[in-house]
Short mmCIF file of N, CA and C in Angstrom, two decimals:
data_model
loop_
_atom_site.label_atom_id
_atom_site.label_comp_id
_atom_site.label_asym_id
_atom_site.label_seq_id
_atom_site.Cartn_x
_atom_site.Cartn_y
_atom_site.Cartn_z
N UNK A 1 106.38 7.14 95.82
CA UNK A 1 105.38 6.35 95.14
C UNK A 1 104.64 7.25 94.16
N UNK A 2 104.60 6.87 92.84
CA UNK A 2 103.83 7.59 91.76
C UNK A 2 102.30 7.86 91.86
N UNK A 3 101.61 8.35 91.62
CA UNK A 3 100.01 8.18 91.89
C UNK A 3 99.38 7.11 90.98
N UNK A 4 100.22 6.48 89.95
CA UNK A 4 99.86 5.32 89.20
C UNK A 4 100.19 3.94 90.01
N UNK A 5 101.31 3.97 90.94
CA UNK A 5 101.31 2.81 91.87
C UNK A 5 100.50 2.94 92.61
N UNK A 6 100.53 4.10 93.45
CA UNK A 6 99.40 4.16 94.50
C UNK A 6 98.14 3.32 94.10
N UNK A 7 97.34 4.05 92.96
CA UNK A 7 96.55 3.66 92.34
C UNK A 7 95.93 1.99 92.35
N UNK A 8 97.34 1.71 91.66
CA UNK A 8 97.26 0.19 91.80
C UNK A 8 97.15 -0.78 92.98
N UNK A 9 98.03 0.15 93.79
CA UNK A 9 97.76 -0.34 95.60
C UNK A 9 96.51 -0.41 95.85
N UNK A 10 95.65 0.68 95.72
CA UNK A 10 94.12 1.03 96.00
C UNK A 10 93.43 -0.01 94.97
N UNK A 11 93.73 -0.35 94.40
CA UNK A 11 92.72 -1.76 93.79
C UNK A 11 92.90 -2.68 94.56
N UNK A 12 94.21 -3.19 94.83
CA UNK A 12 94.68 -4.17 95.92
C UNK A 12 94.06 -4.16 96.78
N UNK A 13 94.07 -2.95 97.70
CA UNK A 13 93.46 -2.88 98.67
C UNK A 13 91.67 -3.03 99.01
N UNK A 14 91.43 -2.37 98.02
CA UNK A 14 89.96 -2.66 97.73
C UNK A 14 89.17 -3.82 97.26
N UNK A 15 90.08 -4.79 96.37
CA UNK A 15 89.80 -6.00 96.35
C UNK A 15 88.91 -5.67 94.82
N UNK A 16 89.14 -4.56 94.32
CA UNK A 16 88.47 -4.38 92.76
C UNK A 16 89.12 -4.28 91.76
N UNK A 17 88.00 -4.41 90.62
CA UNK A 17 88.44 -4.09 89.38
C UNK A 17 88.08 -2.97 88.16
N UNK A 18 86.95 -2.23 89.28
CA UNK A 18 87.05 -0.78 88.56
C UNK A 18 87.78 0.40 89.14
N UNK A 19 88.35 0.81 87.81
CA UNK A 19 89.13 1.99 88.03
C UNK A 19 88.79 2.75 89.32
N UNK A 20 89.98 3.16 89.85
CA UNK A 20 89.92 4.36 91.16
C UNK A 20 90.68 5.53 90.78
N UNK A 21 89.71 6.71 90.94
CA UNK A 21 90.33 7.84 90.52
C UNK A 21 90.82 8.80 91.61
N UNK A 22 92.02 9.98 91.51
CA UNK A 22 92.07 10.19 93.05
C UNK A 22 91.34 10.98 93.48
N UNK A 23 90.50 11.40 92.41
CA UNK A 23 89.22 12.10 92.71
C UNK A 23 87.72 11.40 93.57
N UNK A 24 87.96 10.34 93.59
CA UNK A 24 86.75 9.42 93.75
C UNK A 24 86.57 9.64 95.27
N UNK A 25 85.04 10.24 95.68
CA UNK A 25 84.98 10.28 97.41
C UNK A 25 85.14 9.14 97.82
N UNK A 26 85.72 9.08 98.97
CA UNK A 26 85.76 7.84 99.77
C UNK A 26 84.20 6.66 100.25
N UNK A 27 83.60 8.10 100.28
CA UNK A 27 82.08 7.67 101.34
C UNK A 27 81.44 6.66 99.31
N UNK A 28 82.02 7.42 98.43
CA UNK A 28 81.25 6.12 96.93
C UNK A 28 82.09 5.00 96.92
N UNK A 29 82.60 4.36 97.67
CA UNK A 29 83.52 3.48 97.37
C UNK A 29 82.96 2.34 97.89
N UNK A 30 82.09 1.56 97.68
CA UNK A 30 81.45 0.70 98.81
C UNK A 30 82.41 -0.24 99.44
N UNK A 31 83.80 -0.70 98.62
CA UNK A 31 84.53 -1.49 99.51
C UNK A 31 85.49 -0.41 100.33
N UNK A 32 85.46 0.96 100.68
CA UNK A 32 86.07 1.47 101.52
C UNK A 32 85.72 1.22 103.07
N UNK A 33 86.17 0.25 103.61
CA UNK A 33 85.38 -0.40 105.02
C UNK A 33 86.50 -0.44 105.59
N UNK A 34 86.45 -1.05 107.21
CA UNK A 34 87.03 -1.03 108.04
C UNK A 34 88.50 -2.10 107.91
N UNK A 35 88.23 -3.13 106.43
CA UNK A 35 89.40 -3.95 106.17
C UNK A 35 90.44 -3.32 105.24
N UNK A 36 89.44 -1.95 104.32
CA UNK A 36 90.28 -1.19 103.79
C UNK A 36 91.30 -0.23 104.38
N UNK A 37 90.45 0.28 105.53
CA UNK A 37 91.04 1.46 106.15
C UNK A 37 92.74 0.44 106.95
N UNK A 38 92.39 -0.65 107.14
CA UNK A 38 93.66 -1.36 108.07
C UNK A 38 94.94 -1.89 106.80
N UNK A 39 94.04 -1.98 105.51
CA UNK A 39 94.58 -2.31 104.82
C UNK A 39 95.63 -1.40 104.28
N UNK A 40 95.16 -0.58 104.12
CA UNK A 40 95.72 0.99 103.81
C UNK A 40 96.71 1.38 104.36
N UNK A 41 96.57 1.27 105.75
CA UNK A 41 97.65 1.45 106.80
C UNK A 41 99.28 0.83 106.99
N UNK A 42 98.51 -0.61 106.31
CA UNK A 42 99.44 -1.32 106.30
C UNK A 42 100.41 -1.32 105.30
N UNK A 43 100.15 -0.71 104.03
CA UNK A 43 100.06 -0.21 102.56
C UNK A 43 101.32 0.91 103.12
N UNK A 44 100.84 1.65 103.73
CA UNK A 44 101.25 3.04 103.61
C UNK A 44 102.60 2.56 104.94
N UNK A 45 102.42 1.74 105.95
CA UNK A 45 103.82 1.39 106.77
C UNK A 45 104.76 0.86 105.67
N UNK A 46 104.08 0.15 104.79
CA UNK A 46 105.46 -1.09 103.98
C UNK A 46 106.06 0.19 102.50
N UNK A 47 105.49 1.23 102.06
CA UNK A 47 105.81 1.94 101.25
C UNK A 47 106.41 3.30 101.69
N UNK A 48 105.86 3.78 102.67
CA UNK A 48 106.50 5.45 103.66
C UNK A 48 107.48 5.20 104.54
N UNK A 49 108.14 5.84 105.06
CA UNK A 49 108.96 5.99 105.89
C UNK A 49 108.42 6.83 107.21
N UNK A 50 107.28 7.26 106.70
CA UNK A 50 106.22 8.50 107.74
C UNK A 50 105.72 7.61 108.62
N UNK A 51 105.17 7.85 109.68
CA UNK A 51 104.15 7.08 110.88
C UNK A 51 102.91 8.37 109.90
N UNK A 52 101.84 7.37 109.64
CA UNK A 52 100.43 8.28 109.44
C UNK A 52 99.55 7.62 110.41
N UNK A 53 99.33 8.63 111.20
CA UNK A 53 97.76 8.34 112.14
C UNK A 53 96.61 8.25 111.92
N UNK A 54 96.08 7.54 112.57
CA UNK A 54 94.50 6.63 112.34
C UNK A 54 93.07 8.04 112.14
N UNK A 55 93.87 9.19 112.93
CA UNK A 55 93.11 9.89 113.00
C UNK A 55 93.27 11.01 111.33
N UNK A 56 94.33 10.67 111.01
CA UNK A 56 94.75 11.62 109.47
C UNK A 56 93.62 10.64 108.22
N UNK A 57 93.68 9.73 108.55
CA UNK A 57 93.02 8.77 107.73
C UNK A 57 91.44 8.90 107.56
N UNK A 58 91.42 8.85 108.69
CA UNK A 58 89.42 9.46 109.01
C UNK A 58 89.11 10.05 108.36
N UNK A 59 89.72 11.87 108.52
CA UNK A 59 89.81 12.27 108.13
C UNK A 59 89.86 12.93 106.59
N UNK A 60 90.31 11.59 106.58
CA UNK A 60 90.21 11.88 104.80
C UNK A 60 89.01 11.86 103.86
N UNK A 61 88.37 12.20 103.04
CA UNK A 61 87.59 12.06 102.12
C UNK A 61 87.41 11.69 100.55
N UNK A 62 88.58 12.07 100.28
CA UNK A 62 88.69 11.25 98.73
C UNK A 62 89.60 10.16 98.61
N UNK A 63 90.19 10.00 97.69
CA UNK A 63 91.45 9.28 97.38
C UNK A 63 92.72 9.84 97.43
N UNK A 64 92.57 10.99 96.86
CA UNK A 64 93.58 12.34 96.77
C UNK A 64 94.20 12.68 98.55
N UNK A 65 92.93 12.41 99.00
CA UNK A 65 93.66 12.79 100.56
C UNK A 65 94.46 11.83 100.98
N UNK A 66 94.00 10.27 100.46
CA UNK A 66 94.91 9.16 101.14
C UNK A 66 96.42 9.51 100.54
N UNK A 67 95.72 9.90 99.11
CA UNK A 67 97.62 10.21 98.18
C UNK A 67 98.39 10.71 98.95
N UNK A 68 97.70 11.79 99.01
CA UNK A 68 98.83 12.94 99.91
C UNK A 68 99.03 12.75 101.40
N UNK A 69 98.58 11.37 102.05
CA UNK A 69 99.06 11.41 103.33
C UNK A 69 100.30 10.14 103.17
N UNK A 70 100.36 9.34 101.82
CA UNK A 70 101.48 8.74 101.60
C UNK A 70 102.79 9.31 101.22
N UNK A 71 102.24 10.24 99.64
CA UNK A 71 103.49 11.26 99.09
C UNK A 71 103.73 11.78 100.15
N UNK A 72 103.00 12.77 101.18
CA UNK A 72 103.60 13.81 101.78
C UNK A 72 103.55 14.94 100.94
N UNK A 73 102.30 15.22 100.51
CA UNK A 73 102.13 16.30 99.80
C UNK A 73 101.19 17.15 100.48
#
């Protein structure tokens, strides 16, 4: 997945229409909530081939971290 699809996923998922950068912290995101985080998940089963855990996700803090727990970077 390119970081320009991703991208586009993360609007999906967020239910917006301003730009998401993969720089953008998670904690400024006001629709980053508990329908995002499932949403995400679900995002990342139908596009990876990886199992990513609930706990890698927490974890995360920007956007960049969600990237790289999809790429595998």
């Amino acid at each position: 997945m390119s970081k320009e699809e991703f991208l586009e996923q993360m609007l999906d998922i967020l239910n917006r229409e301003e730009e998401v950068s993969l720089d953008d912290s998670l904690d400024n995101i006001d629709e980053w909530d508990s329908l995002g985080y499932v949403a995400f998940l679900a995002m990342a089963a139908e596009f990876t081939d990886k199992t990513i855990r609930a706990s890698e996700v927490r974890g995360a803090k920007t956007v960049r971290d969600l990237y790289d727990l999809v790429a595998g970077e």
